Short mmCIF file of C-alpha atoms and ligand atoms in Angstrom, two decimals:
data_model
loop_
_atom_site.label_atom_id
_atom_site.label_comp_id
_atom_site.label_asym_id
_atom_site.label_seq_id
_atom_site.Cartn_x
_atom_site.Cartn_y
_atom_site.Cartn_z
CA UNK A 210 11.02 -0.67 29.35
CA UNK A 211 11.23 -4.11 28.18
CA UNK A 212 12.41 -3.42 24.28
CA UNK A 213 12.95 -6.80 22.85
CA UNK A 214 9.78 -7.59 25.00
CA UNK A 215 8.12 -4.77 23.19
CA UNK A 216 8.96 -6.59 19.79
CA UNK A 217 8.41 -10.35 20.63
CA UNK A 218 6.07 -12.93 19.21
CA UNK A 219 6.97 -15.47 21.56
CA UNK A 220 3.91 -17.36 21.85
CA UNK A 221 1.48 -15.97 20.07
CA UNK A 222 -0.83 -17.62 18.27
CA UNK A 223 -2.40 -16.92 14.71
CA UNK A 224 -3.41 -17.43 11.18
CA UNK A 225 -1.65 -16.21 7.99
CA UNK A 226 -3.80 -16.58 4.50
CA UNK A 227 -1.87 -17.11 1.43
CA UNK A 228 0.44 -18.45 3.43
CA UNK A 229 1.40 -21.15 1.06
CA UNK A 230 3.76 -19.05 -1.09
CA UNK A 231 5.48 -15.46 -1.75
CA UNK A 232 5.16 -12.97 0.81
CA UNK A 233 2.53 -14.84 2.79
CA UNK A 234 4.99 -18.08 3.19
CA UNK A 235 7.99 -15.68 4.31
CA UNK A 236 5.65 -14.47 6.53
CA UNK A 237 5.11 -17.66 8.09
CA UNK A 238 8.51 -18.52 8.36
CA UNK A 239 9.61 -15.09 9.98
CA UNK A 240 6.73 -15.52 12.51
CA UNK A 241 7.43 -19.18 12.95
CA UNK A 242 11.41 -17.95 13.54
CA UNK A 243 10.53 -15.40 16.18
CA UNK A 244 8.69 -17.72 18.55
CA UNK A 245 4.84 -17.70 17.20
CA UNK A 246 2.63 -20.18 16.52
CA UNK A 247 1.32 -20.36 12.90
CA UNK A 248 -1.54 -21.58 11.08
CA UNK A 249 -0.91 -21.43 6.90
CA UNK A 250 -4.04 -20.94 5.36
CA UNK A 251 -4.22 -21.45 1.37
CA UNK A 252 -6.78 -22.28 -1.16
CA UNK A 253 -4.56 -25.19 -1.90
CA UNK A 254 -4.39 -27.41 1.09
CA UNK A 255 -1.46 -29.38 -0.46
CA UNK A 256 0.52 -27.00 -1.66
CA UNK A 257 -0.01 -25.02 2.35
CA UNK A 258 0.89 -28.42 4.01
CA UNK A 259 4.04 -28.34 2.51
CA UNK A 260 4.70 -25.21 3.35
CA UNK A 261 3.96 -26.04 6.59
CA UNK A 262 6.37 -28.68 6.97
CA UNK A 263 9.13 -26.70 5.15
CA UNK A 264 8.84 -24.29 7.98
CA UNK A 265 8.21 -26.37 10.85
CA UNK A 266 11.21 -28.33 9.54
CA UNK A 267 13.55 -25.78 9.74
CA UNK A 268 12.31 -23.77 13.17
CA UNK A 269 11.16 -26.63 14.81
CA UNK A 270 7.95 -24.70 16.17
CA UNK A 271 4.32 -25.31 15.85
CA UNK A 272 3.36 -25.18 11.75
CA UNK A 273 -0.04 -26.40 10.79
CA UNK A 274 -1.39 -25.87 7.66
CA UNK A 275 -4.98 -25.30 6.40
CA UNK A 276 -7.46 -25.63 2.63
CA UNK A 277 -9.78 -22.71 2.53
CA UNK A 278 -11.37 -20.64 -0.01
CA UNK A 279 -11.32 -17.14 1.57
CA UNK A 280 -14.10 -16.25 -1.00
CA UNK A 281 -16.45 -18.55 0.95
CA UNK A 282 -17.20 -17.36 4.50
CA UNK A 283 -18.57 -21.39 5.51
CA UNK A 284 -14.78 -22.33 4.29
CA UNK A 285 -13.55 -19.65 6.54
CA UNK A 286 -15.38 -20.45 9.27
CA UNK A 287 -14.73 -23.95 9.11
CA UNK A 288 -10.87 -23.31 8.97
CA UNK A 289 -11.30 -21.26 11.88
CA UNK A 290 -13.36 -23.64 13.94
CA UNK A 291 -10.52 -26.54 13.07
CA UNK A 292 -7.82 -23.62 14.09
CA UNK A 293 -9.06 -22.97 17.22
CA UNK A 294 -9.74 -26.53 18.04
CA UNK A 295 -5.23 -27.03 17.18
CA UNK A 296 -4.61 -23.51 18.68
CA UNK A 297 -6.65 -22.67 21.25
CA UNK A 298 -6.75 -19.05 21.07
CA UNK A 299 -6.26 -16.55 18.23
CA UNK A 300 -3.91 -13.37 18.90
CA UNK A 301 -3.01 -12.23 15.07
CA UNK A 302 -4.44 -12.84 11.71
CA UNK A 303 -2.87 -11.94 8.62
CA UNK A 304 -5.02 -11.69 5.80
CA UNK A 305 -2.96 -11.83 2.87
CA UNK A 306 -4.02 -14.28 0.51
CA UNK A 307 -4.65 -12.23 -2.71
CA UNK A 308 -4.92 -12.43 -7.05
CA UNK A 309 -4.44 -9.83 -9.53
CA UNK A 310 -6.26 -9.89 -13.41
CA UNK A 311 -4.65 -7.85 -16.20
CA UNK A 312 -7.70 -7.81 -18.34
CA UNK A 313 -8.10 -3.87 -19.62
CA UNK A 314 -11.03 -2.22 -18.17
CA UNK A 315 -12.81 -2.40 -21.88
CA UNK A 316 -12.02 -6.01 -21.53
CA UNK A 317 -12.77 -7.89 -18.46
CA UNK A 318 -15.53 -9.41 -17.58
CA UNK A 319 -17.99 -9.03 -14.63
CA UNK A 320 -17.04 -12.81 -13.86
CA UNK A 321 -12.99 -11.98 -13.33
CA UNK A 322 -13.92 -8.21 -12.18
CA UNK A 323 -16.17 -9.98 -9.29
CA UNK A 324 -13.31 -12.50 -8.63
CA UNK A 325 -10.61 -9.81 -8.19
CA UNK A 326 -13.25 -8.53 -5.54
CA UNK A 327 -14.08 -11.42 -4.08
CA UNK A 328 -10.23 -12.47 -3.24
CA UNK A 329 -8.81 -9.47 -2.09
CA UNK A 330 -11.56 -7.45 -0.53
CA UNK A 331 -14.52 -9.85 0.17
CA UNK A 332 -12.22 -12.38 1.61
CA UNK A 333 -10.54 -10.09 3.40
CA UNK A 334 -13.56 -9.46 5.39
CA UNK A 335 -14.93 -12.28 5.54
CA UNK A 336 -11.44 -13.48 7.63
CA UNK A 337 -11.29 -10.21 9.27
CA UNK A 338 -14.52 -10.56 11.10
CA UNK A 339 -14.10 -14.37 11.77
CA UNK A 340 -11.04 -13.44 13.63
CA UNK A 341 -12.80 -10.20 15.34
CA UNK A 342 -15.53 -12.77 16.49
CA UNK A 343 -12.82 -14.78 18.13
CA UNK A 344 -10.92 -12.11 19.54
CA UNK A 345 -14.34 -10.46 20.95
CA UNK A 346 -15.24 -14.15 22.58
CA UNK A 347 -11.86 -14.87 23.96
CA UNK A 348 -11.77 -11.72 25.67
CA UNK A 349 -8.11 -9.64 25.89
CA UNK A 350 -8.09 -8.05 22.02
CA UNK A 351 -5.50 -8.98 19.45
CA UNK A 352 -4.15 -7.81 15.99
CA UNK A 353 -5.43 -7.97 12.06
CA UNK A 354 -3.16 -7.23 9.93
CA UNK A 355 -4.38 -6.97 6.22
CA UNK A 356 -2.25 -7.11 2.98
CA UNK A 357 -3.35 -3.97 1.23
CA UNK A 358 -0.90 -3.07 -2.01
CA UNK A 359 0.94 0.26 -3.32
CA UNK A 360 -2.03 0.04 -5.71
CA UNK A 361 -4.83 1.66 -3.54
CA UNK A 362 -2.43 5.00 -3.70
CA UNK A 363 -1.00 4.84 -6.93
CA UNK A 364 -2.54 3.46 -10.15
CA UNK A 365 -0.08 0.84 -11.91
CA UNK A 366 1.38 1.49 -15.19
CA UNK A 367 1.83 0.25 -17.66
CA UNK A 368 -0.42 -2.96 -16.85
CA UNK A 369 -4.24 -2.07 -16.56
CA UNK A 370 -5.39 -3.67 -13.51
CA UNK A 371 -8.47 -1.25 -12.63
CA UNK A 372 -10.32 -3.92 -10.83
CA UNK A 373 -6.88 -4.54 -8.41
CA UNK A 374 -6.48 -1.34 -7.76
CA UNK A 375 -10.44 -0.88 -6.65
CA UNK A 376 -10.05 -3.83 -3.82
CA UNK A 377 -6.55 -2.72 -2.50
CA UNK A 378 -8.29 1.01 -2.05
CA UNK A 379 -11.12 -0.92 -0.64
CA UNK A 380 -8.64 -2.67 1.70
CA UNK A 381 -7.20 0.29 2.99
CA UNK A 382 -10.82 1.92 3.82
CA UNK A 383 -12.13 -1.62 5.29
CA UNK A 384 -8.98 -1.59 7.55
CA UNK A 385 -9.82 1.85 8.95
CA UNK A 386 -13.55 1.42 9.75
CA UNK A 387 -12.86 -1.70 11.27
CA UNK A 388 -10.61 -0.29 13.59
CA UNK A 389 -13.15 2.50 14.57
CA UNK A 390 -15.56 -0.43 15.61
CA UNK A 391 -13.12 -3.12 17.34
CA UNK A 392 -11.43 -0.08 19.10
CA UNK A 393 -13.59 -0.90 22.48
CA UNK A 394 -12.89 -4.93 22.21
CA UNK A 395 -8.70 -3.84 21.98
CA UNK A 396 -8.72 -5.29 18.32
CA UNK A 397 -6.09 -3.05 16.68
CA UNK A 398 -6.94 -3.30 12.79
CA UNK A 399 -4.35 -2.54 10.34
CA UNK A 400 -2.63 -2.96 6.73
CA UNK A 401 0.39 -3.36 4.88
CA UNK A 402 0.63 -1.69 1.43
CA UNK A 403 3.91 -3.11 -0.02
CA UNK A 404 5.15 -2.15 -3.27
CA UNK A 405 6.92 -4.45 -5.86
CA UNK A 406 7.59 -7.77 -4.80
CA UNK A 407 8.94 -10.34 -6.63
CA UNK A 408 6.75 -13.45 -6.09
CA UNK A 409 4.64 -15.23 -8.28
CA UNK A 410 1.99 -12.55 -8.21
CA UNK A 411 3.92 -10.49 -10.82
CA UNK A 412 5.70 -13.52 -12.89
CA UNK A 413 4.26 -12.75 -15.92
CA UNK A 414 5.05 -9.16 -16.08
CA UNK A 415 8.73 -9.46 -15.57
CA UNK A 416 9.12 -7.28 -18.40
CA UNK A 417 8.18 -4.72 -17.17
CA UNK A 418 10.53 -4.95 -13.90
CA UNK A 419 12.33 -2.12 -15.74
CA UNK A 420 9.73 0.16 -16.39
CA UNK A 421 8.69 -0.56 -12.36
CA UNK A 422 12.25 0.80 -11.85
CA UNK A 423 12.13 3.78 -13.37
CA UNK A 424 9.00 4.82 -11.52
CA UNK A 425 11.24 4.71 -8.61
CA UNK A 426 13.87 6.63 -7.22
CA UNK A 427 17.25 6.94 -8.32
CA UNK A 428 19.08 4.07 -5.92
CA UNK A 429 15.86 2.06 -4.94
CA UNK A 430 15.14 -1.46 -5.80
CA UNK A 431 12.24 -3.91 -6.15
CA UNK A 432 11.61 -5.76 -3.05
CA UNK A 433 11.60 -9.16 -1.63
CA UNK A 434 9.07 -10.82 1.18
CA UNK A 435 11.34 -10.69 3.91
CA UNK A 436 11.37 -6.55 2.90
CA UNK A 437 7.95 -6.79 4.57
CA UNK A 438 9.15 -8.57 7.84
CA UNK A 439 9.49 -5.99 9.80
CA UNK A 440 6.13 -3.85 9.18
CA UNK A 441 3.84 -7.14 9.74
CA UNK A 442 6.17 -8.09 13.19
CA UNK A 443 5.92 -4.44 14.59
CA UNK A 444 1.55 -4.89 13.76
CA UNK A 445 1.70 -7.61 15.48
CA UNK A 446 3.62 -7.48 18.64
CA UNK A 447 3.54 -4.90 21.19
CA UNK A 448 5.23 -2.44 19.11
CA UNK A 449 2.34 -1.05 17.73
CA UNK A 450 0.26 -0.91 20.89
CA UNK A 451 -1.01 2.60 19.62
CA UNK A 452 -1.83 1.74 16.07
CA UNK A 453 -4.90 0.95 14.70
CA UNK A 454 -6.48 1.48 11.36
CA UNK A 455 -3.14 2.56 10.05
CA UNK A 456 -1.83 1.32 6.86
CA UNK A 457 2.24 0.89 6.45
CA UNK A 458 3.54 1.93 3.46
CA UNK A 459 7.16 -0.35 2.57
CA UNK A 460 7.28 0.31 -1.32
CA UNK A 461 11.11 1.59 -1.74
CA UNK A 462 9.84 5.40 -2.24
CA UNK A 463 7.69 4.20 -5.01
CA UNK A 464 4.78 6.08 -3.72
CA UNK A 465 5.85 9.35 -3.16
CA UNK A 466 3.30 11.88 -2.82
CA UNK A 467 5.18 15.09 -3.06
CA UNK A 468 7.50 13.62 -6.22
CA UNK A 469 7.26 15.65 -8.66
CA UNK A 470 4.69 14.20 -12.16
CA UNK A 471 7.67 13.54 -14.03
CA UNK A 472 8.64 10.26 -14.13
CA UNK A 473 12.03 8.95 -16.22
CA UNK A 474 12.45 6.47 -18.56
CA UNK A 475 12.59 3.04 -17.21
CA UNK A 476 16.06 1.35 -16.69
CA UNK A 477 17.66 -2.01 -16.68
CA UNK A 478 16.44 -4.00 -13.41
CA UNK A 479 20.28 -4.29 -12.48
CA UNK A 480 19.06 -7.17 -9.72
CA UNK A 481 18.45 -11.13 -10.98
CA UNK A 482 14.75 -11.58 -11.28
CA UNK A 483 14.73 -13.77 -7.84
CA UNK A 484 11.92 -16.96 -8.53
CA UNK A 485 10.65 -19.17 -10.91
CA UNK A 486 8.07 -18.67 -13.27
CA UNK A 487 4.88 -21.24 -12.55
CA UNK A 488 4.74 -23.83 -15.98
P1 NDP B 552 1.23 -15.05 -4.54
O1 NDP B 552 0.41 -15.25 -5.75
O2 NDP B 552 2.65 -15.48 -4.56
O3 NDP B 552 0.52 -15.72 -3.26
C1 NDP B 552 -0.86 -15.56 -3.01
C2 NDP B 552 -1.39 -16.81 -2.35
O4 NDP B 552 -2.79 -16.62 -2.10
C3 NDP B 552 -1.27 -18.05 -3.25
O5 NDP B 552 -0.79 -19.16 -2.50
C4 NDP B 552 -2.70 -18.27 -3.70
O6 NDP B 552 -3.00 -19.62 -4.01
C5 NDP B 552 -3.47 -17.82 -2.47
N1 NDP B 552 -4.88 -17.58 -2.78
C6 NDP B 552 -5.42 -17.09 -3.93
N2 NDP B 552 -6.76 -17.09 -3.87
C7 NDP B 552 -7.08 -17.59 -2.65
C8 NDP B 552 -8.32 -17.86 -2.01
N3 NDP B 552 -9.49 -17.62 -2.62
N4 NDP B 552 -8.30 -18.36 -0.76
C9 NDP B 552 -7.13 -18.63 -0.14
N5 NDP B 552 -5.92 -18.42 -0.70
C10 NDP B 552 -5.90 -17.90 -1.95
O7 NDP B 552 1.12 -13.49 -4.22
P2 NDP B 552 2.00 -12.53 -3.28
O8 NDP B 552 2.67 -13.30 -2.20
O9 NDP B 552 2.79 -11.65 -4.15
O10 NDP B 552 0.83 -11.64 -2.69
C11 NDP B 552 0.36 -11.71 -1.36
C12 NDP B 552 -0.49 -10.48 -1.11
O11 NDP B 552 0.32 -9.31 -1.30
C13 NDP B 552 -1.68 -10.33 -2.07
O12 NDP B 552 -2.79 -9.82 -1.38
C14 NDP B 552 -1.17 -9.30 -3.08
O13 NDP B 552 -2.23 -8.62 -3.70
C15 NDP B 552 -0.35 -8.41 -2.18
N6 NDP B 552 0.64 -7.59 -2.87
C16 NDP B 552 1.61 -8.17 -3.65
C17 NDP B 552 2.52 -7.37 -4.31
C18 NDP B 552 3.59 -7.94 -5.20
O14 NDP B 552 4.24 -7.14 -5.91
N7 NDP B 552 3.83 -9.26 -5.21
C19 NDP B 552 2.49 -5.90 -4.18
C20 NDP B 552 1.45 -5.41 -3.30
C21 NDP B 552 0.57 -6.24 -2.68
P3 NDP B 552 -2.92 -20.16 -5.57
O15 NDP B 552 -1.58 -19.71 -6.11
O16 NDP B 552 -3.03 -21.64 -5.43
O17 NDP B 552 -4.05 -19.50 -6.27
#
């Protein structure tokens, strides 16, 4: 057997949403690194295009980037339609673009409740089956790979994000009847559920890095992006031939389901908080 074969992207062809920054933008660099072609997909078509050039900059392969709401399945099929027109084909899609509200259950509102939905689980499907459409047209299968969260196992303290934690489960469930129906079309349909990364996402709760910490055990860390690498390279390549409607767990131990209910007192972060803080 072929191993480096079994791991390669070399050539393949596909979209990444939220690609313009944090884990999604890593993403898209790794991928663009290892040979793939890569379309960046962001609500913010300015900020994706130069994250696009960044990358295609520095690997010299085929970058392009994308505006599109993932809320709105017209925006999503238009980016697709324009992808396929650059790309040809579509053999991953990485649907990653995602927001988190801190509002307290007694607080939010339906409006921001709805718009934590409508980011991270509605948009997930509606990019999901735009690719599946594709896939099923082309003919010869391919890969979705959704971004799913530590959340939809474990409920985040001491930040009360109810509504986050309600799409991430929803994620994880989406991503395992979807496989069940793409099986016979060779769509393999998984997720990632990472734990905490240090992107903008979580900016304004640095303070509570150390409380994160203790949560975890003795020796771990918070993660990075390029932590998640290797989980979204193996879903998409050959690797993971076998797996579908799986979801890949890369949280530093912090989900643990035979830890005991004590938890210990949180501790210094020990590590420089690693990015800026958006003005
Ligand atoms: P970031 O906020 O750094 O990046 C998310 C990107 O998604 C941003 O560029 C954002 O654009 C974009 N985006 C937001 N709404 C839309 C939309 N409607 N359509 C298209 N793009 C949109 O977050 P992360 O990189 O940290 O998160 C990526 C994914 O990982 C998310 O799904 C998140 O829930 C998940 N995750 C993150 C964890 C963490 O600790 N960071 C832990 C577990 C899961 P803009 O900024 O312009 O709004």
């Amino acid at each position: 057997m072929d191993v480096k074969k079994l791991f390669s992207l070399e050539g393949r062809r596909g979209f990444i949403t939220g690609g313009a920054q944090g884990i999604g933008e890593c993403l898209a660099n790794a991928f663009s690194e290892l040979g793939a072609d890569v379309a960046i997909v962001d609500v913010n078509q300015d900020k994706a295009k130069a994250a696009a050039e960044k990358i295609a900059g520095k690997t010299k392969g085929k970058v392009i980037a994308y505006g599109c709401d993932v809320t709105s399945p017209e925006s999503v099929d238009k980016m697709l339609a324009a992808y396929i027109s650059d790309f040809g084909r579509l053999d991953y899609a990485i649907n990653n673009a995602g927001i988190c509200a801190m509002d307290g259950a007694l607080e939010i509102t339906p409006k921001t409740f709805e718009s934590v939905i409508d980011v991270n689980l509605n948009g997930v499907f509606y990019t999901a089956r735009a690719a599946a459409k594709q896939m099923v047209a082309q003919g010869g299968g391919g890969s979705i790979i959704s971004t799913a969260s530590m959340s939809a196992h474990i409920i985040n303290q001491p930040q009360t994000i109810a509504a986050y934690c309600a799409s991430k489960a929803g994620v994880v469930s989406l991503t395992k009847g979807l496989a069940v129906e793409l099986s016979k079309y060779h769509i393999r349909v998984n997720c990632v559920s990472p734990g905490y990364i240090q992107t903008e996402l979580v900016a304004s709760l640095k303070d509570m890095l150390g409380i994160w910490l203790g949560k975890m055990p003795e020796g771990s860390r918070l993660g990075f992006p390029e932590d998640l690498i290797g989980a979204y390279v193996f879903l998409a390549s050959d690797a993971s031939a076998w797996a579908t409607g799986s979801d890949v767990v890369v949280d530093g131990g912090l989900y643990n389901p035979l830890k005991t209910a004590e938890t210990k007192k949180g501790r210094p972060c020990g590590r420089p908080f690693a990015f800026t803080v958006k003005p």
